[in-house]
Tab-separated table of C-alpha atoms and ligand atoms in Angstrom:
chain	number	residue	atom	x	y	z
A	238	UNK	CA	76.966	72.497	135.989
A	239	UNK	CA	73.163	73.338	135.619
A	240	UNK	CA	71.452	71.762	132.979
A	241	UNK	CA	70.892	74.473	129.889
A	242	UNK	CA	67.132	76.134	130.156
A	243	UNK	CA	65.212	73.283	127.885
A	244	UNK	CA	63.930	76.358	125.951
A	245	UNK	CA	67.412	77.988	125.080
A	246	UNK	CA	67.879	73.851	123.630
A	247	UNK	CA	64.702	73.930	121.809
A	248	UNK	CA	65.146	77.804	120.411
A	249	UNK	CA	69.116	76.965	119.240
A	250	UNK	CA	67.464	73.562	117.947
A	251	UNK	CA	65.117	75.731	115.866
A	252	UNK	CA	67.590	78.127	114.991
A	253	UNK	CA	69.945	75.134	113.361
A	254	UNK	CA	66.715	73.572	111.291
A	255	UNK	CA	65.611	77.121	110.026
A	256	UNK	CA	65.934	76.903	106.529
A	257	UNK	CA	65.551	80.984	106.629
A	258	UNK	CA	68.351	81.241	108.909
A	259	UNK	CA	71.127	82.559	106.459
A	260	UNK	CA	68.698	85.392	105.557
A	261	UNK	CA	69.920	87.088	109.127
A	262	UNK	CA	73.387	87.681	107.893
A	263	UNK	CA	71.988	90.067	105.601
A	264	UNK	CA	70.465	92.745	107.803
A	265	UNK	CA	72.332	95.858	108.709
A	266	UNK	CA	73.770	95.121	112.364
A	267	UNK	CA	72.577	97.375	115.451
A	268	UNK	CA	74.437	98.952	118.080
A	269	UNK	CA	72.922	97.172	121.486
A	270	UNK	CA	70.382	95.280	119.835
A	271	UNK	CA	69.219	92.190	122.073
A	272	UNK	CA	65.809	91.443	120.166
A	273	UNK	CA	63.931	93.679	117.886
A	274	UNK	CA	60.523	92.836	118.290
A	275	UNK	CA	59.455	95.657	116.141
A	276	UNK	CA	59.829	94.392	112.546
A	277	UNK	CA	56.068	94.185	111.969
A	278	UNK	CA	56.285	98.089	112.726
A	279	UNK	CA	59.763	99.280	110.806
A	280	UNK	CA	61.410	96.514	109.661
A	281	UNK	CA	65.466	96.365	109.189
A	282	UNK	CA	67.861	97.427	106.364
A	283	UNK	CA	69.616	94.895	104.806
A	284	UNK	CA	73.123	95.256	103.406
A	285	UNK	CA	71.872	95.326	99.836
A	286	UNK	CA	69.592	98.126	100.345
A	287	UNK	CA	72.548	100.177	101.844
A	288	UNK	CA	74.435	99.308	98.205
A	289	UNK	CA	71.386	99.496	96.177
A	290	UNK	CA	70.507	102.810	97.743
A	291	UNK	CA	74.157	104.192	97.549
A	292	UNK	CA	74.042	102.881	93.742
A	293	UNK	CA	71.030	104.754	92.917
A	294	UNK	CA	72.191	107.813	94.478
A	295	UNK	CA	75.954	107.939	92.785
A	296	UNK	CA	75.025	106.186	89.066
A	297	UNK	CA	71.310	107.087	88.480
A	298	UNK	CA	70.756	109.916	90.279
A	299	UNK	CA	73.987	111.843	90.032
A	300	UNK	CA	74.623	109.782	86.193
A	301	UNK	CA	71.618	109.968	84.595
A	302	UNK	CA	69.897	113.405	86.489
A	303	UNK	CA	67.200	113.814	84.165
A	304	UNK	CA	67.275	111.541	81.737
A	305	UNK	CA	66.503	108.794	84.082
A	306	UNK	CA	62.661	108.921	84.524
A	307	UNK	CA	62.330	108.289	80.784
A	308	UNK	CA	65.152	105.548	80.865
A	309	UNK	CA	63.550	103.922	83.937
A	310	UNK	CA	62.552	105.694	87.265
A	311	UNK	CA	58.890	106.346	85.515
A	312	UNK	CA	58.360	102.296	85.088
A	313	UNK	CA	59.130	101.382	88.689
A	314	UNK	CA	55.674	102.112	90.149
A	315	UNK	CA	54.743	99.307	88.060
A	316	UNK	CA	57.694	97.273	87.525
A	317	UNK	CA	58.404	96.520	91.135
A	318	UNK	CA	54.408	97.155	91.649
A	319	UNK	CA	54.033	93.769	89.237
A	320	UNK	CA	56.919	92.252	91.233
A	321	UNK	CA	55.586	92.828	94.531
A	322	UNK	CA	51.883	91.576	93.146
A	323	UNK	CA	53.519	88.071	92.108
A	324	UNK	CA	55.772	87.552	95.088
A	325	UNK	CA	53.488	88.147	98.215
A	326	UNK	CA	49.731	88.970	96.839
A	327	UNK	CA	48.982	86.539	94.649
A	328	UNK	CA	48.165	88.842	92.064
A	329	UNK	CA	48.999	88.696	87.972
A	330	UNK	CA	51.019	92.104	86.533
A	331	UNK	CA	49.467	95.169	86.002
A	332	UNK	CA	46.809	95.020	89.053
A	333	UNK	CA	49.768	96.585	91.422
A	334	UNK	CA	51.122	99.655	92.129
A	335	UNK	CA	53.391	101.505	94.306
A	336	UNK	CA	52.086	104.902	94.750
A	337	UNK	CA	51.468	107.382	98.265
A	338	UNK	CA	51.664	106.487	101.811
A	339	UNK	CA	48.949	103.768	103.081
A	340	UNK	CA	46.359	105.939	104.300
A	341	UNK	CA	46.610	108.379	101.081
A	342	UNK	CA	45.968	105.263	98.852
A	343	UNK	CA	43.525	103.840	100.599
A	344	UNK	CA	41.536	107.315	100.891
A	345	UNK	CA	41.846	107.121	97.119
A	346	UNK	CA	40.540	103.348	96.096
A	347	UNK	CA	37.612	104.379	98.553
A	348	UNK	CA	36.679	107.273	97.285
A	349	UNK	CA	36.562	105.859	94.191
A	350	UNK	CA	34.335	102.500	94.969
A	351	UNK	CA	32.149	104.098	96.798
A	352	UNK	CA	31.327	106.616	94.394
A	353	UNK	CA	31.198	103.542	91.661
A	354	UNK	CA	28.669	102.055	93.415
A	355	UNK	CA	26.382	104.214	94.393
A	356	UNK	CA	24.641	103.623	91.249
A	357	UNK	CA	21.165	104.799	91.493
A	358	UNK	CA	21.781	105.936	95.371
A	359	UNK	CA	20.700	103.172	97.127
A	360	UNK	CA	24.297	101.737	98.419
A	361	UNK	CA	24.957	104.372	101.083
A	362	UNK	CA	26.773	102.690	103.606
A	363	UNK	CA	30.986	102.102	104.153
A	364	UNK	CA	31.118	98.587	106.325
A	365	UNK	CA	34.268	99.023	108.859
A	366	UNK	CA	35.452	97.683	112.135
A	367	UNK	CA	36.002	99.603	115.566
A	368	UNK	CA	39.257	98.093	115.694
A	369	UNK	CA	40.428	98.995	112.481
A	370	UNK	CA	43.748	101.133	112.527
A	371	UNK	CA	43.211	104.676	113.669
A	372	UNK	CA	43.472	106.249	109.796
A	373	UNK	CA	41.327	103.361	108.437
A	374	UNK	CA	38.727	104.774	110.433
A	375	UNK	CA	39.536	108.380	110.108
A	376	UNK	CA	40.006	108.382	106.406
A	377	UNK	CA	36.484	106.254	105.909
A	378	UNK	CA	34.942	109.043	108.574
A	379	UNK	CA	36.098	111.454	106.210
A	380	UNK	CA	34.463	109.678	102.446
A	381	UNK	CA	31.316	109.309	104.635
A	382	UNK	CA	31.262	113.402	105.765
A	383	UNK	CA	32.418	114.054	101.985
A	384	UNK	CA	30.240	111.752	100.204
A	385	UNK	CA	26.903	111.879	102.513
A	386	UNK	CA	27.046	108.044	103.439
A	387	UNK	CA	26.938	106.179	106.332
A	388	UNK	CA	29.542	104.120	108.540
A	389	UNK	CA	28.270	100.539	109.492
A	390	UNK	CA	29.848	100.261	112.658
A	391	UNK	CA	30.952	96.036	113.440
A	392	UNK	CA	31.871	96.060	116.915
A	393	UNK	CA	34.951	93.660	116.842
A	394	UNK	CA	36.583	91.390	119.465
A	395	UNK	CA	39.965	93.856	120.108
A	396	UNK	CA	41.387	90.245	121.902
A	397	UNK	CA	40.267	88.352	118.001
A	398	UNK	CA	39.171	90.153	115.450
A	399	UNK	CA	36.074	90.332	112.317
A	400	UNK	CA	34.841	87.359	111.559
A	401	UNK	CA	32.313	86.286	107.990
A	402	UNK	CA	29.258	85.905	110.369
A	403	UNK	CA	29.070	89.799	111.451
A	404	UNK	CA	30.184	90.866	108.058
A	405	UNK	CA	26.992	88.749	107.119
A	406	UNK	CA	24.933	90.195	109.368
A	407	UNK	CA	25.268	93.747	108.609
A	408	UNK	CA	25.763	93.608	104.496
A	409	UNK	CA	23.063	94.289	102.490
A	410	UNK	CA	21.551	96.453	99.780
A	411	UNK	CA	22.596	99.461	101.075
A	412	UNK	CA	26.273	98.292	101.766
A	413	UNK	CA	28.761	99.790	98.939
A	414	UNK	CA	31.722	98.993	100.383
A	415	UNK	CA	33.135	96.407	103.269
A	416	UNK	CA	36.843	97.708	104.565
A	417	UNK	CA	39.177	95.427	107.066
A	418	UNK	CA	42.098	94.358	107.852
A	419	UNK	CA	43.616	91.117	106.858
A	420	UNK	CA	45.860	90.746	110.358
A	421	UNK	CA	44.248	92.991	112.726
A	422	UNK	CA	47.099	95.437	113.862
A	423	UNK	CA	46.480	95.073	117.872
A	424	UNK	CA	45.776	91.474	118.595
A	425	UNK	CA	47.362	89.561	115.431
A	426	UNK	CA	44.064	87.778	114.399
A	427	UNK	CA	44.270	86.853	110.833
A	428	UNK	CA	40.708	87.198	109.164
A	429	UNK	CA	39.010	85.118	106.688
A	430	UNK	CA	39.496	87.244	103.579
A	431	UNK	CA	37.993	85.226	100.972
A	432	UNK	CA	34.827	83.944	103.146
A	433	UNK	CA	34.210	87.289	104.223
A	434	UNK	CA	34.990	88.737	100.502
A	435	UNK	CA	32.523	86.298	99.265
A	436	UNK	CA	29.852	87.255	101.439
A	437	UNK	CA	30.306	91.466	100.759
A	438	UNK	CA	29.977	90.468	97.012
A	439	UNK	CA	26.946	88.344	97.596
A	440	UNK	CA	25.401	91.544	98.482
A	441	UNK	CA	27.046	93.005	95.411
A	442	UNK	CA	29.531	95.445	97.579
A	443	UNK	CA	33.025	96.297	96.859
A	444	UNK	CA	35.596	94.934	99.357
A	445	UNK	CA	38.871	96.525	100.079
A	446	UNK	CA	41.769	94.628	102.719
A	447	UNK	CA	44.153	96.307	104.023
A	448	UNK	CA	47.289	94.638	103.998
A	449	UNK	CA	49.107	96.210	106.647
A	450	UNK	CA	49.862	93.630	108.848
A	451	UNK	CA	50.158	90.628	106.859
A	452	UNK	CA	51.845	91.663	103.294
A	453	UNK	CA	55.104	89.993	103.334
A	454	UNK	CA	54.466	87.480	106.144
A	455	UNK	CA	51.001	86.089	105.747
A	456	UNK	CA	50.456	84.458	102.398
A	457	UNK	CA	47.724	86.487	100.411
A	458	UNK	CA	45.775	85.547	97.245
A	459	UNK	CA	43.953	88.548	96.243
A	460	UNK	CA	43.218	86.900	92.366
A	461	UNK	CA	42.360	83.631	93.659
A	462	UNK	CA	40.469	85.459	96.318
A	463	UNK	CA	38.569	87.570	93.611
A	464	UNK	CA	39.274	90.266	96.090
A	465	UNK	CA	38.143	94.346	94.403
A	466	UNK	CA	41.158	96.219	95.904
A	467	UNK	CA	43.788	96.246	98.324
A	468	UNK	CA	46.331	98.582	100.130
A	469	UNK	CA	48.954	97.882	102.154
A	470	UNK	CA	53.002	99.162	103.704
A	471	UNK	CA	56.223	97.887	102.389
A	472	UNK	CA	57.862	99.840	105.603
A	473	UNK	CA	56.742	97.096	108.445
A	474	UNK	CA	57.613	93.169	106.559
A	475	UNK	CA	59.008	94.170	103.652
A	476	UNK	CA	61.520	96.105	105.271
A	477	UNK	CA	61.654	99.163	102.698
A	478	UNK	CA	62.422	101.917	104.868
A	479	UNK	CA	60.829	104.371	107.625
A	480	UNK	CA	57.741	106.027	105.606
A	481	UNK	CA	58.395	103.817	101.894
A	482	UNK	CA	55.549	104.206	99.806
A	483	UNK	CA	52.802	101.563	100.134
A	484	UNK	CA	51.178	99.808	97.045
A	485	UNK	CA	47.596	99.392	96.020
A	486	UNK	CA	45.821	96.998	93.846
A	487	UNK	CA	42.909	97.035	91.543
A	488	UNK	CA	41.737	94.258	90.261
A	489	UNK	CA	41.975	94.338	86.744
A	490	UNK	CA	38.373	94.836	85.515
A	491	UNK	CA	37.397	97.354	87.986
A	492	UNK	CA	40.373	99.277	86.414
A	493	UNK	CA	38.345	100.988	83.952
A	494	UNK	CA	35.084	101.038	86.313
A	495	UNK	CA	36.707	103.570	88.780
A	496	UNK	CA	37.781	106.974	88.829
A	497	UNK	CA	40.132	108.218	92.134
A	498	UNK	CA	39.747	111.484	93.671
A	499	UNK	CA	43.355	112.761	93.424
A	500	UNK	CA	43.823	113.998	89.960
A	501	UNK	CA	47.332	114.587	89.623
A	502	UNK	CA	49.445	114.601	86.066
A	503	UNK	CA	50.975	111.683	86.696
A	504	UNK	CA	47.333	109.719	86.373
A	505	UNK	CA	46.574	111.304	83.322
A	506	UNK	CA	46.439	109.518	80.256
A	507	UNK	CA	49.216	111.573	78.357
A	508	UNK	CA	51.507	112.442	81.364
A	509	UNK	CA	53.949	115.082	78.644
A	510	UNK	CA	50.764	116.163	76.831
A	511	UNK	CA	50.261	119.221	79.644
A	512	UNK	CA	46.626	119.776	78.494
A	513	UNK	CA	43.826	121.564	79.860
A	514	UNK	CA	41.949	118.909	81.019
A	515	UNK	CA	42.509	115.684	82.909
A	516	UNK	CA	42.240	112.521	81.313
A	517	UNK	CA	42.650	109.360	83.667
A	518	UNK	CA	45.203	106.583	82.018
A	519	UNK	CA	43.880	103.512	80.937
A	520	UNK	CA	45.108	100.465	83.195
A	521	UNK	CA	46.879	100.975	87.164
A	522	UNK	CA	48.576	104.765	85.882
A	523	UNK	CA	45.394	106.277	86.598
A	524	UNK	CA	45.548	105.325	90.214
A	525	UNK	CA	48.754	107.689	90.839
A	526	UNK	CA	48.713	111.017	91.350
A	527	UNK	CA	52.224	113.024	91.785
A	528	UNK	CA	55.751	112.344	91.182
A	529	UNK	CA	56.042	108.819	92.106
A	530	UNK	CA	58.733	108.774	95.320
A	531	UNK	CA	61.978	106.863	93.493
A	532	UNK	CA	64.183	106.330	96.238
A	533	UNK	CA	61.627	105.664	98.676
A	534	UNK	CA	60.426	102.439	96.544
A	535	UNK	CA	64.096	100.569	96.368
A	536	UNK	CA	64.564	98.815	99.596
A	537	UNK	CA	61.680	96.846	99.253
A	538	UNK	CA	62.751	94.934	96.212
A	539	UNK	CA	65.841	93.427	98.463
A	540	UNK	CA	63.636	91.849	101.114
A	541	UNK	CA	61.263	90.419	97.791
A	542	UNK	CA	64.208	88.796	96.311
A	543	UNK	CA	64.433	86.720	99.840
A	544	UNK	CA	60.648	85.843	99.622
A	545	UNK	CA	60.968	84.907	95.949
A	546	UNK	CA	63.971	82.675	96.586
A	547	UNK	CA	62.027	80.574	99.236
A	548	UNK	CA	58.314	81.430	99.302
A	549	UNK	CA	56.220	82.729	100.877
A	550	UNK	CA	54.935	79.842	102.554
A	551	UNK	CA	58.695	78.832	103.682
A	552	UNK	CA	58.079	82.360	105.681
A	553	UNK	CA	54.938	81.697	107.328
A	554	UNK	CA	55.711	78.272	108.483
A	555	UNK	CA	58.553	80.422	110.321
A	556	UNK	CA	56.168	82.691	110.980
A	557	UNK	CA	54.010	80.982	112.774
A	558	UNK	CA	56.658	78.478	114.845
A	559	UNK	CA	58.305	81.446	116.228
A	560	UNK	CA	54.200	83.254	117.257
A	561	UNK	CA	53.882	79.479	118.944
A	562	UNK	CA	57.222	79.847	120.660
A	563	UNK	CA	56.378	83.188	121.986
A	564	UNK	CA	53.255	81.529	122.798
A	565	UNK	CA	54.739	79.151	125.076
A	566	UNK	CA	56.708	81.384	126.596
A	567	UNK	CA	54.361	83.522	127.279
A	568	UNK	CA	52.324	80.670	129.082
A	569	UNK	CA	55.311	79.755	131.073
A	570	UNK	CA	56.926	82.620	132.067
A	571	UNK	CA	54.113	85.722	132.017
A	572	UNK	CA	50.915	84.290	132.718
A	573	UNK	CA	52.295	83.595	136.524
A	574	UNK	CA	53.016	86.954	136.660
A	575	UNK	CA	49.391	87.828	135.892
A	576	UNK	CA	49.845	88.629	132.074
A	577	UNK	CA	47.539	87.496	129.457
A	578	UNK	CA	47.611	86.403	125.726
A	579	UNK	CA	45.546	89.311	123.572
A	580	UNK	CA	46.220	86.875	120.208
A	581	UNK	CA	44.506	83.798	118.975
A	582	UNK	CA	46.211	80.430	119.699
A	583	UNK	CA	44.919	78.550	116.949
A	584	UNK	CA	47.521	79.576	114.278
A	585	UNK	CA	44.534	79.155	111.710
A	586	UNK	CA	43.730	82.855	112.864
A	587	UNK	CA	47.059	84.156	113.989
A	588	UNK	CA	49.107	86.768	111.834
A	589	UNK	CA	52.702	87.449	112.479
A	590	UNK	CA	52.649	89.308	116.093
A	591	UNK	CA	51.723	88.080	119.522
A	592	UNK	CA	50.009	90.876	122.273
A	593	UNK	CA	50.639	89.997	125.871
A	594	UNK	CA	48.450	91.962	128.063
A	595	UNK	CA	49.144	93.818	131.404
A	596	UNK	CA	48.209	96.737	132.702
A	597	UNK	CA	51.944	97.699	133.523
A	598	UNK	CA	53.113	97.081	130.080
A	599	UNK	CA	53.149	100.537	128.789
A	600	UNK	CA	56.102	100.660	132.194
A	601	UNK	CA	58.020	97.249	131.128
A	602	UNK	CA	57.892	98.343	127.390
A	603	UNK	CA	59.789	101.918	128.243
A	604	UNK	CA	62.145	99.813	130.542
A	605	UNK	CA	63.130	97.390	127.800
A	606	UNK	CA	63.671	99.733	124.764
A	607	UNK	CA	66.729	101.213	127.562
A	608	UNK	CA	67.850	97.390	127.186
A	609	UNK	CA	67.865	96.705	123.651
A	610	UNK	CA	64.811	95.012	123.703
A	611	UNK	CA	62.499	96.370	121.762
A	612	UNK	CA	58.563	95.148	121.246
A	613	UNK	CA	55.746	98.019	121.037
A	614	UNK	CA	52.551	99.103	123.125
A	615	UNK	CA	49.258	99.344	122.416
A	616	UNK	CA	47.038	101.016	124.208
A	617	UNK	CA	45.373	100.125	126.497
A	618	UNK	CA	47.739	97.580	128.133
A	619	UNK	CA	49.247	95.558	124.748
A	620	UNK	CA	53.025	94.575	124.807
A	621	UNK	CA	53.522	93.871	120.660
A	622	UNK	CA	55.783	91.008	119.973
A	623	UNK	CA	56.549	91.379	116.216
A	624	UNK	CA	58.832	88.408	115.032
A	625	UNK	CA	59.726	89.128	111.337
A	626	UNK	CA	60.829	85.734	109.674
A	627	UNK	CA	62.992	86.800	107.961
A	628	UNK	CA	65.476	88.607	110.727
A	629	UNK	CA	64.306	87.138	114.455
A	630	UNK	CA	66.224	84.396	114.970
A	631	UNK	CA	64.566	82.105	117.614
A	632	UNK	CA	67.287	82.169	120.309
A	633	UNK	CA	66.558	86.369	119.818
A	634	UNK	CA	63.125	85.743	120.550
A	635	UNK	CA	63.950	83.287	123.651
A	636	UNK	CA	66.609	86.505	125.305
A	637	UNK	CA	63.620	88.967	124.453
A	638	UNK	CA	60.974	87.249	126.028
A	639	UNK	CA	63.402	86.109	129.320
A	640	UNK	CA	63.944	90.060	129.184
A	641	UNK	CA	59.857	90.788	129.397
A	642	UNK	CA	59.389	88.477	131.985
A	643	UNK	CA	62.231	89.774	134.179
A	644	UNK	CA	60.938	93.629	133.403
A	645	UNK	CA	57.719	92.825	134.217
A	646	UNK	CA	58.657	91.050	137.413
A	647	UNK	CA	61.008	94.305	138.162
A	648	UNK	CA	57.931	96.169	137.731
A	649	UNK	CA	55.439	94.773	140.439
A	650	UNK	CA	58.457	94.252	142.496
A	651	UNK	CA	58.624	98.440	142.323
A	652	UNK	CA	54.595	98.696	142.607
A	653	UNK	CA	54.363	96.532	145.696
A	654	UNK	CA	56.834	98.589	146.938
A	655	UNK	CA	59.407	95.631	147.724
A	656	UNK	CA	61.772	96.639	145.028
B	753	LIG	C1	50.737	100.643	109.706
B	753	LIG	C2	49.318	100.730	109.228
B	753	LIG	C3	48.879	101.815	108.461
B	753	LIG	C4	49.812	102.971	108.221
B	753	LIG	O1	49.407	103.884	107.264
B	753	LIG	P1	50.454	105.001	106.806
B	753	LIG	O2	49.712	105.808	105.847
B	753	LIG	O3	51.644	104.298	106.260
B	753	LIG	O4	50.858	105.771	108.021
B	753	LIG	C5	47.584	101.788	107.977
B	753	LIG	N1	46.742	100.743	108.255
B	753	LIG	C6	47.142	99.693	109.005
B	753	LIG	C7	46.215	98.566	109.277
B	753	LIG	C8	48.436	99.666	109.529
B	753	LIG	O5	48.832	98.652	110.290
């Protein structure tokens, strides 16, 4: 008998001492599924969203009809906004909503800074990254067409990520607002948020993070942080469902300070009142817009209940032992075949993914989804390993990386032409 692979011990090892590990019972089961490395992209339904869903549908829906946005449906933008605030941002109730899609909120918070601090005209420029997600920089393209300003361009490390010293060197007088990401959505890096907050504010900008990428695995403070505003998904770790609607948060005394773009009825100060003219709401209302999206919002609270009941800190010491088992694995098994790591090894600066660089990746990453294994790509040669606490189990994440390795050997074995 062969001796078992030291690191199927040390992942069933892990597995036994995870103090998350019952958590994995509760997700809906899938048909073929070897390892879903996907969860910072769509995370899974649990078994209590399939009830709580099914609930809503048959009792409040189909009981209520009507009657149920003044009984409760027209509190939950803030109810579970306040809940979601508390349990992974840090952030005291009534700074937190749950409103439109990511890139609709965050089109609307910058609108609305910039436009608060232009003051006499002087702040004109929108700080941003060039590896910012695709609609981070689209929608800030857009404010700066709409609005006259100018994009500060920092030119960041797509293998890393921003870090305070170029946000320091390019804020300044003219800088109204400074927009990142908290966990860069290619390479994992997990930036500095309060340094680099401290520094935008220092030269009296606005700062807005976009949460993307860390809410729900990455512990965020955004009142200790004395961060402005923040926008992020409940679809990738918080496991609310393809397209859920994402949250934003103001902090409480810029409430009053800013005025959004988008107004809709359901910002207005006297939503029933009908009358000719818009009024924004006092407090977080005035930051929706339309009919908030009911079902769309339930899932979520199921995979909070799990972070309340542990922490959030229980989740990123998973976190980041199963990023340093990938890690490893990634030394061992994929650098010989000529891969490299895209994400920081010091897991000071590493977020919840791991890239793994190759230029045949795009190939092994099509291969593996036929398998069961399923990670991402990014372009231009990024294999995403996503391990979401509270789901990956670490002998999942031992058979999915054994499965890259052996598709990416299958691969140059084809290119070479020996296959
Ligand atoms: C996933 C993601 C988004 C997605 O925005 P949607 O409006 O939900 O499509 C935005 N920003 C970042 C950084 C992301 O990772």
């Amino acid at each position: 008998m062969t001796a078992p692979d030291p690191f199927l011990s040390y992942a069933r090892r892990a597995d036994r001492s995870d103090g998350l590990a019952h958590f994995r019972s509760r997700f809906v089961p899938s048909d073929g599924l070897v390892a879903y490395f996907d969860g910072n992209s769509l995370g899974r339904p649990t078994e209590q969203s399939v009830e709580r869903i099914q609930r809503f549908l048959t009792q409040a829906w189909a009981g209520r009809l009507i009657r149920g946005w003044d009984e409760e449906w027209m509190q939950l933008p803030f109810t579970i906004g306040d809940r979601l605030g508390g349990v992974v941002l840090g952030a005291a109730p009534g700074q937190t909503i749950i409103g439109d899609s990511t890139t609709v909120l965050l089109y609307k918070l910058a609108r609305a800074a910039v436009d608060a601090r232009r003051g006499s005209g002087a702040r004109t420029e929108i700080v941003l990254d060039t590896d910012n997600f695709p609609t981070d920089r689209y929608v800030l393209d857009g404010i700066a067409a709409e609005r006259g300003l100018m994009l500060r361009w920092i030119e960041a490390d797509p293998a890393s990520g921003v870090t305070p010293e170029q946000v320091a060197a390019v804020v300044g007088e003219k800088t109204a607002l400074v927009v990142l990401s908290h966990v860069a959505y290619r390479s994992g890096f997990l930036a500095e948020a309060q340094a680099i907050t401290r520094i935008a504010h220092d030269a009296g900008a606005l700062v807005l993070w976009d949460l993307c990428h860390s809410v729900g695995s990455v512990p965020v403070e955004l009142d200790r942080w004395e961060v402005d505003l923040a926008v992020g998904c409940t679809y990738k770790y918080l496991n609310g469902g393809p397209g859920s609607p994402a949250f934003a948060y103001v902090r409480s005394d810029l409430q009053q300070v800013l005025r959004q773009p988008i107004q809709g009825w359901m910002g207005a100060a006297d939503v029933f009142a009908m009358g000719p003219e818009y009024a924004p709401a006092d407090g977080m209302r005035r930051f929706l817009s339309g009919t908030p999206p009911i079902v769309g919002m339930l899932a979520m609270q199921d995979t909070l209940e799990m972070i309340e009941d542990r922490g959030i800190e229980a989740v990123r010491a998973k976190s980041l032992e199963l990023t340093e088992f990938a890690i490893t694995l990634t030394d061992e098994w994929l650098a010989p075949l000529g891969a490299t790591l895209a994400s920081p090894r010091d897991p000071a600066s590493r977020g919840g993914h791991v890239t793994v660089s190759h230029p045949a990746m795009r190939a092994v990453t099509a291969a593996l989804w036929e398998q069961g294994v399923i990670p991402d790509y990014r372009d231009p040669d990024g294999l995403r390993i996503g391990l979401s606490p509270l789901s990956t189990s670490f002998e999942e994440t031992y058979h999915g990386m054994a499965a890259v390795r052996d598709a990416l050997r299958t691969e140059l074995l084809n290119a070479s032409g020996l296959g």
